[in-house]
Short mmCIF file of C-alpha atoms and ligand atoms in Angstrom, two decimals:
data_model
loop_
_atom_site.label_atom_id
_atom_site.label_comp_id
_atom_site.label_asym_id
_atom_site.label_seq_id
_atom_site.Cartn_x
_atom_site.Cartn_y
_atom_site.Cartn_z
CA MET A 341 43.14 89.60 -96.82
CA GLU A 342 47.02 90.45 -95.40
CA VAL A 343 48.87 92.85 -97.90
CA TRP A 344 53.05 92.48 -97.44
CA PHE A 345 55.45 94.42 -99.04
CA THR A 346 58.81 92.72 -99.60
CA GLU A 347 62.35 94.62 -100.34
CA ASP A 348 65.18 92.03 -101.69
CA GLN A 349 67.74 93.31 -99.14
CA THR A 350 70.54 91.29 -100.87
CA LYS A 351 69.75 88.31 -103.26
CA ASN A 352 69.87 86.17 -100.80
CA LEU A 353 67.95 88.10 -97.58
CA ARG A 354 64.35 89.91 -97.85
CA ILE A 355 62.43 92.33 -95.16
CA SER A 356 58.78 92.16 -95.48
CA ILE A 357 56.29 94.74 -93.97
CA ARG A 358 52.74 94.51 -93.64
CA VAL A 359 50.83 96.93 -95.65
CA LYS A 360 47.69 98.87 -94.55
CA GLU A 361 47.17 100.81 -97.66
CA VAL A 362 48.82 101.91 -100.99
CA LEU A 363 48.74 105.83 -100.88
CA PHE A 364 50.48 106.44 -104.34
CA SER A 365 52.68 104.47 -106.88
CA GLY A 366 53.96 105.60 -110.11
CA GLU A 367 56.76 105.31 -112.54
CA SER A 368 59.06 108.41 -112.85
CA LEU A 369 61.99 109.13 -115.47
CA PHE A 370 64.09 107.52 -113.10
CA GLN A 371 62.80 105.06 -110.98
CA LYS A 372 59.59 102.99 -109.77
CA VAL A 373 57.91 105.46 -106.41
CA LEU A 374 56.00 103.83 -103.93
CA VAL A 375 54.21 105.43 -101.03
CA MET A 376 52.76 102.89 -98.56
CA ASP A 377 50.83 102.97 -95.20
CA THR A 378 52.60 99.68 -92.78
CA PHE A 379 51.59 98.83 -89.58
CA GLU A 380 54.78 98.84 -88.30
CA PHE A 381 56.29 102.20 -89.84
CA GLY A 382 53.72 104.05 -90.69
CA ARG A 383 54.07 105.61 -93.92
CA LEU A 384 56.88 104.38 -95.97
CA LEU A 385 58.30 105.75 -99.12
CA ALA A 386 60.07 103.08 -101.69
CA LEU A 387 61.85 103.54 -104.60
CA ASP A 388 62.50 100.39 -107.30
CA ASN A 389 61.25 98.75 -104.49
CA VAL A 390 63.78 99.95 -101.99
CA ILE A 391 62.96 101.06 -98.76
CA GLN A 392 64.16 104.85 -98.66
CA THR A 393 62.40 105.89 -95.39
CA ASN A 394 59.44 105.80 -93.27
CA ILE A 395 57.80 107.88 -90.27
CA LYS A 396 59.26 105.64 -87.53
CA ASP A 397 62.92 105.26 -87.99
CA GLU A 398 63.81 108.31 -90.43
CA PHE A 399 64.79 110.29 -87.62
CA VAL A 400 67.73 108.51 -86.85
CA TYR A 401 69.43 108.26 -90.75
CA HIS A 402 68.25 112.03 -90.99
CA GLU A 403 70.00 112.93 -87.88
CA MET A 404 73.22 111.61 -88.41
CA ILE A 405 73.72 112.27 -92.20
CA THR A 406 73.46 116.15 -90.96
CA HIS A 407 74.36 117.04 -87.64
CA VAL A 408 77.51 115.02 -87.03
CA GLY A 409 79.29 117.24 -89.81
CA LEU A 410 77.63 120.32 -89.43
CA ASN A 411 78.60 120.48 -85.75
CA THR A 412 82.26 119.06 -87.01
CA HIS A 413 82.70 122.53 -89.12
CA PRO A 414 83.02 125.71 -86.73
CA ASN A 415 80.87 127.71 -89.03
CA PRO A 416 78.82 126.12 -92.29
CA LYS A 417 77.22 128.70 -94.03
CA LYS A 418 76.56 127.01 -97.34
CA VAL A 419 75.03 123.97 -97.39
CA LEU A 420 74.78 121.29 -100.54
CA ILE A 421 72.11 118.34 -100.65
CA ILE A 422 72.28 115.78 -103.03
CA GLY A 423 69.16 113.33 -103.21
CA GLY A 424 67.23 113.24 -100.24
CA GLY A 425 63.93 114.19 -102.01
CA ASP A 426 62.04 112.83 -98.88
CA GLY A 427 63.27 116.36 -97.03
CA GLY A 428 64.25 114.50 -93.78
CA ALA A 429 67.98 115.77 -94.17
CA VAL A 430 66.93 119.80 -95.05
CA ARG A 431 64.59 119.91 -92.44
CA GLU A 432 67.73 118.65 -90.07
CA ILE A 433 69.76 121.33 -91.82
CA VAL A 434 67.34 124.08 -91.23
CA LYS A 435 67.41 123.62 -87.52
CA HIS A 436 71.36 125.02 -87.64
CA LYS A 437 70.37 129.16 -87.03
CA GLY A 438 74.07 129.82 -88.63
CA VAL A 439 73.25 128.01 -92.04
CA GLU A 440 72.69 130.89 -94.60
CA GLN A 441 71.80 129.01 -97.58
CA VAL A 442 70.59 125.52 -98.41
CA VAL A 443 71.01 124.05 -101.95
CA HIS A 444 68.90 120.90 -102.46
CA VAL A 445 69.61 119.12 -105.85
CA GLU A 446 67.12 116.31 -106.10
CA ILE A 447 67.07 114.43 -109.44
CA ASP A 448 63.53 113.36 -109.14
CA GLN A 449 60.92 115.94 -109.08
CA MET A 450 58.39 112.50 -108.35
CA VAL A 451 60.10 112.09 -105.29
CA ILE A 452 59.98 115.40 -104.13
CA ASP A 453 56.14 115.90 -105.02
CA VAL A 454 55.05 112.40 -103.15
CA ALA A 455 57.27 114.10 -100.16
CA LYS A 456 55.30 117.33 -100.02
CA LYS A 457 52.00 115.15 -100.11
CA TYR A 458 52.44 112.40 -98.09
CA PHE A 459 55.34 113.08 -95.83
CA PRO A 460 54.91 116.58 -94.30
CA GLU A 461 56.70 115.87 -91.16
CA LEU A 462 59.49 115.29 -93.57
CA SER A 463 59.21 117.85 -96.11
CA ILE A 464 58.51 120.81 -93.74
CA GLY A 465 62.27 122.20 -94.30
CA PHE A 466 61.30 122.73 -97.90
CA LYS A 467 59.50 125.64 -96.77
CA ASP A 468 62.46 127.53 -95.08
CA PRO A 469 63.32 130.78 -97.04
CA ARG A 470 66.92 129.45 -96.88
CA VAL A 471 66.44 126.55 -99.28
CA GLU A 472 66.61 126.51 -102.78
CA ILE A 473 65.40 123.40 -104.54
CA LEU A 474 67.15 122.40 -107.83
CA VAL A 475 65.90 119.21 -109.73
CA ALA A 476 68.97 118.55 -111.35
CA ASP A 477 71.95 115.53 -111.55
CA GLY A 478 73.80 116.31 -108.32
CA ILE A 479 77.10 114.81 -109.98
CA LYS A 480 77.00 117.63 -112.65
CA HIS A 481 76.35 120.31 -110.12
CA VAL A 482 79.21 119.47 -108.02
CA LYS A 483 81.46 119.81 -111.26
CA ASP A 484 80.34 123.01 -112.15
CA HIS A 485 80.48 124.54 -108.54
CA LYS A 486 84.00 124.87 -107.19
CA ASN A 487 84.95 126.21 -104.16
CA THR A 488 81.56 126.89 -103.09
CA TYR A 489 80.21 124.88 -100.16
CA ASP A 490 81.11 124.85 -96.39
CA MET A 491 79.35 121.32 -96.07
CA ILE A 492 78.19 118.66 -98.97
CA ILE A 493 75.85 115.54 -97.91
CA VAL A 494 75.34 112.91 -100.32
CA ASP A 495 71.81 111.52 -99.40
CA SER A 496 71.76 109.63 -101.95
CA THR A 497 69.78 105.98 -103.08
CA ASP A 498 72.04 102.89 -103.34
CA PRO A 499 74.83 102.64 -106.07
CA ILE A 500 72.63 101.63 -109.07
CA GLY A 501 70.97 103.87 -111.58
CA PRO A 502 71.39 107.74 -111.27
CA ALA A 503 73.15 107.43 -107.87
CA VAL A 504 76.31 104.75 -109.29
CA GLY A 505 78.45 108.02 -110.24
CA LEU A 506 77.50 109.13 -106.68
CA PHE A 507 79.80 106.47 -105.33
CA SER A 508 82.73 107.13 -107.74
CA LYS A 509 86.40 108.68 -107.03
CA GLU A 510 85.61 111.47 -109.95
CA PHE A 511 82.63 112.29 -107.82
CA TYR A 512 84.40 112.76 -104.66
CA ARG A 513 87.33 114.44 -106.28
CA ASP A 514 84.88 116.91 -107.60
CA VAL A 515 83.23 117.23 -104.21
CA PHE A 516 86.68 118.27 -102.90
CA GLU A 517 87.15 120.92 -105.73
CA SER A 518 83.50 122.23 -104.83
CA LEU A 519 84.06 122.79 -100.91
CA THR A 520 85.68 125.74 -99.23
CA GLU A 521 89.16 125.51 -97.76
CA ASP A 522 87.91 124.20 -94.94
CA GLY A 523 84.93 122.28 -95.94
CA LEU A 524 83.75 118.48 -95.45
CA PHE A 525 81.36 116.38 -96.77
CA VAL A 526 79.33 113.33 -95.27
CA ALA A 527 77.70 110.34 -97.83
CA GLN A 528 75.64 107.50 -96.66
CA THR A 529 77.70 104.43 -97.79
CA GLU A 530 75.79 101.25 -96.99
CA THR A 531 76.04 98.50 -94.40
CA PRO A 532 79.27 96.93 -93.95
CA PHE A 533 77.49 93.69 -93.18
CA PHE A 534 76.35 93.00 -96.49
CA PHE A 535 77.99 95.97 -98.78
CA GLU A 536 81.64 95.54 -97.70
CA ASN A 537 83.04 96.18 -100.67
CA VAL A 538 81.19 99.37 -101.70
CA ILE A 539 82.30 100.62 -98.57
CA LYS A 540 85.99 99.63 -98.89
CA GLU A 541 85.85 101.57 -102.37
CA VAL A 542 84.61 104.65 -100.58
CA ILE A 543 86.98 104.74 -97.91
CA ALA A 544 90.30 104.03 -100.41
CA SER A 545 88.85 106.50 -102.22
CA VAL A 546 88.01 109.74 -100.06
CA SER A 547 90.89 108.83 -97.96
CA GLU A 548 93.13 109.32 -101.43
CA ILE A 549 91.62 112.75 -101.68
CA PHE A 550 90.91 114.08 -98.38
CA PRO A 551 93.19 114.49 -95.35
CA ILE A 552 91.13 113.23 -92.88
CA MET A 553 88.39 110.57 -93.64
CA ARG A 554 85.76 109.06 -90.89
CA LEU A 555 83.45 106.00 -90.92
CA PHE A 556 80.69 106.37 -88.58
CA GLN A 557 77.72 104.53 -88.02
CA ALA A 558 73.92 104.51 -86.51
CA VAL A 559 71.01 101.98 -86.19
CA VAL A 560 68.46 102.12 -88.85
CA PRO A 561 66.28 98.93 -88.50
CA THR A 562 64.53 99.08 -92.27
CA TYR A 563 67.55 99.29 -94.03
CA PRO A 564 69.75 96.13 -94.83
CA GLY A 565 71.46 94.60 -91.45
CA GLY A 566 69.75 97.45 -89.69
CA TYR A 567 73.51 98.89 -89.13
CA TRP A 568 74.48 101.87 -91.24
CA ALA A 569 77.46 103.57 -91.95
CA PHE A 570 78.12 107.12 -93.03
CA THR A 571 81.59 108.39 -94.56
CA MET A 572 83.06 111.59 -93.69
CA GLY A 573 85.76 113.30 -95.73
CA SER A 574 86.90 116.90 -94.25
CA LYS A 575 89.75 118.98 -95.63
CA LYS A 576 90.64 120.35 -91.78
CA HIS A 577 88.25 119.57 -88.94
CA ASP A 578 87.90 116.22 -87.50
CA PRO A 579 84.89 115.06 -85.71
CA LEU A 580 86.95 113.29 -83.12
CA SER A 581 88.25 116.81 -81.89
CA VAL A 582 85.42 118.49 -81.45
CA ASP A 583 84.56 119.41 -78.03
CA MET A 584 81.94 117.39 -76.90
CA ASP A 585 80.89 120.29 -73.91
CA LYS A 586 81.12 122.97 -76.95
CA LEU A 587 78.26 120.92 -78.60
CA PRO A 588 74.93 122.39 -78.63
CA VAL A 589 72.32 120.49 -77.26
CA MET A 590 69.69 119.81 -80.43
CA ASP A 591 66.04 119.06 -80.89
CA THR A 592 66.75 115.74 -82.10
CA LYS A 593 65.70 111.78 -80.88
CA TRP A 594 68.86 109.87 -81.92
CA TYR A 595 71.66 112.83 -81.91
CA SER A 596 73.42 113.76 -79.34
CA PRO A 597 76.91 115.22 -78.03
CA GLU A 598 77.46 111.66 -76.54
CA ILE A 599 76.33 109.89 -80.09
CA HIS A 600 78.64 112.30 -81.82
CA LYS A 601 81.75 110.61 -80.17
CA SER A 602 80.30 107.51 -79.75
CA ALA A 603 79.17 107.15 -83.58
CA PHE A 604 82.61 106.89 -84.49
CA VAL A 605 83.61 103.68 -81.94
CA LEU A 606 83.73 101.05 -84.79
CA GLN A 607 83.66 97.08 -84.01
CA PRO A 608 86.56 95.20 -84.93
CA PHE A 609 85.21 93.91 -87.89
CA VAL A 610 84.60 97.41 -89.26
CA GLN A 611 87.90 98.59 -87.95
CA ALA A 612 89.27 95.95 -90.33
CA LEU A 613 87.42 97.20 -93.25
CA LEU A 614 89.73 100.40 -92.56
CA LYS A 615 92.98 98.85 -92.77
CA GLY A 616 92.08 97.63 -96.41
N1 SAM B 894 67.31 107.75 -97.02
C1 SAM B 894 67.91 106.77 -98.27
C2 SAM B 894 68.26 105.65 -98.30
O1 SAM B 894 69.64 105.52 -97.83
O2 SAM B 894 68.07 104.90 -98.65
C3 SAM B 894 68.31 107.77 -98.98
C4 SAM B 894 66.60 108.87 -99.59
S1 SAM B 894 66.69 109.74 -100.71
C5 SAM B 894 64.99 109.28 -101.24
C6 SAM B 894 67.64 109.48 -102.37
C7 SAM B 894 67.28 110.11 -103.51
O3 SAM B 894 68.44 110.31 -104.13
C8 SAM B 894 66.21 109.49 -104.49
O4 SAM B 894 65.28 110.58 -104.01
C9 SAM B 894 66.87 109.87 -105.92
O5 SAM B 894 66.11 110.26 -106.75
C10 SAM B 894 68.09 110.72 -105.49
N2 SAM B 894 69.24 110.60 -106.41
C11 SAM B 894 69.58 109.39 -107.09
N3 SAM B 894 70.87 109.65 -107.78
C12 SAM B 894 70.59 111.16 -107.87
C13 SAM B 894 71.68 111.95 -108.50
N4 SAM B 894 72.63 111.50 -109.38
N5 SAM B 894 71.57 113.51 -108.14
C14 SAM B 894 70.53 113.96 -107.35
N6 SAM B 894 70.20 113.13 -106.62
C15 SAM B 894 69.86 111.57 -106.78
#
């Protein structure tokens, strides 16, 4: 008998993936946690039936949510990551030798535990001595840590449940306060194909608070629309002004100096969102 996992990506759109084996199914204080081995994408993590990551395409998202910002800031030493309990983003952050401390604030211990057990190729970064893991709410953490981080990464679930506040103007203000004087942040901000209102609101809030706001994009096959947007808010450094010749060539599969530049080239329908 064939077993299929189906995610409702919107009210009217579903994605189905054929399952080899269910490896873990549990319910945490915050969400339903499901790990499956799938034919097309290998091991895959879903939270409340929404695909978070998988072995086949995870590198795109994790490289883009980290390296674009880390290579825009000239000297990021202290980095905060909110969410991202699978560990993929942490694995990429610790590739930067200049980073001295990574504070990882994930609200759900169960996500960290399944990542350690079922996704060792993602959670490997947790072992780096520079990484401190806190099981806590990222919204409160930024409120309580002013003028602390050079870069903040918001690797959150969609704006539902505990992640709603991670898309609010109040949160972006707290992120601004939590950054040092030339700090910057990057957040995953959904797809312009189906969640244009989320993106419009984020753009409006971030532009009001940060002198520099930039949207960039990447292709993630398992996310709705296959096209994903990230938003950067920066106090001083502009990702468009980085000298491509000075960008490091990294051990990556999606990110490169050329991709750093081209990710900001937006299609006219996305540019239209920027105009409001
Ligand atoms: N790559 C993913 C995506 O876009 O689908 C995000 C993956 S990561 C697993 C998202 C994590 O954010 C989840 O583990 C969830 O528990 C965590 N999270 C949600 N709200 C949070 C909050 N307020 N503070 C800290 N972590 C939060």
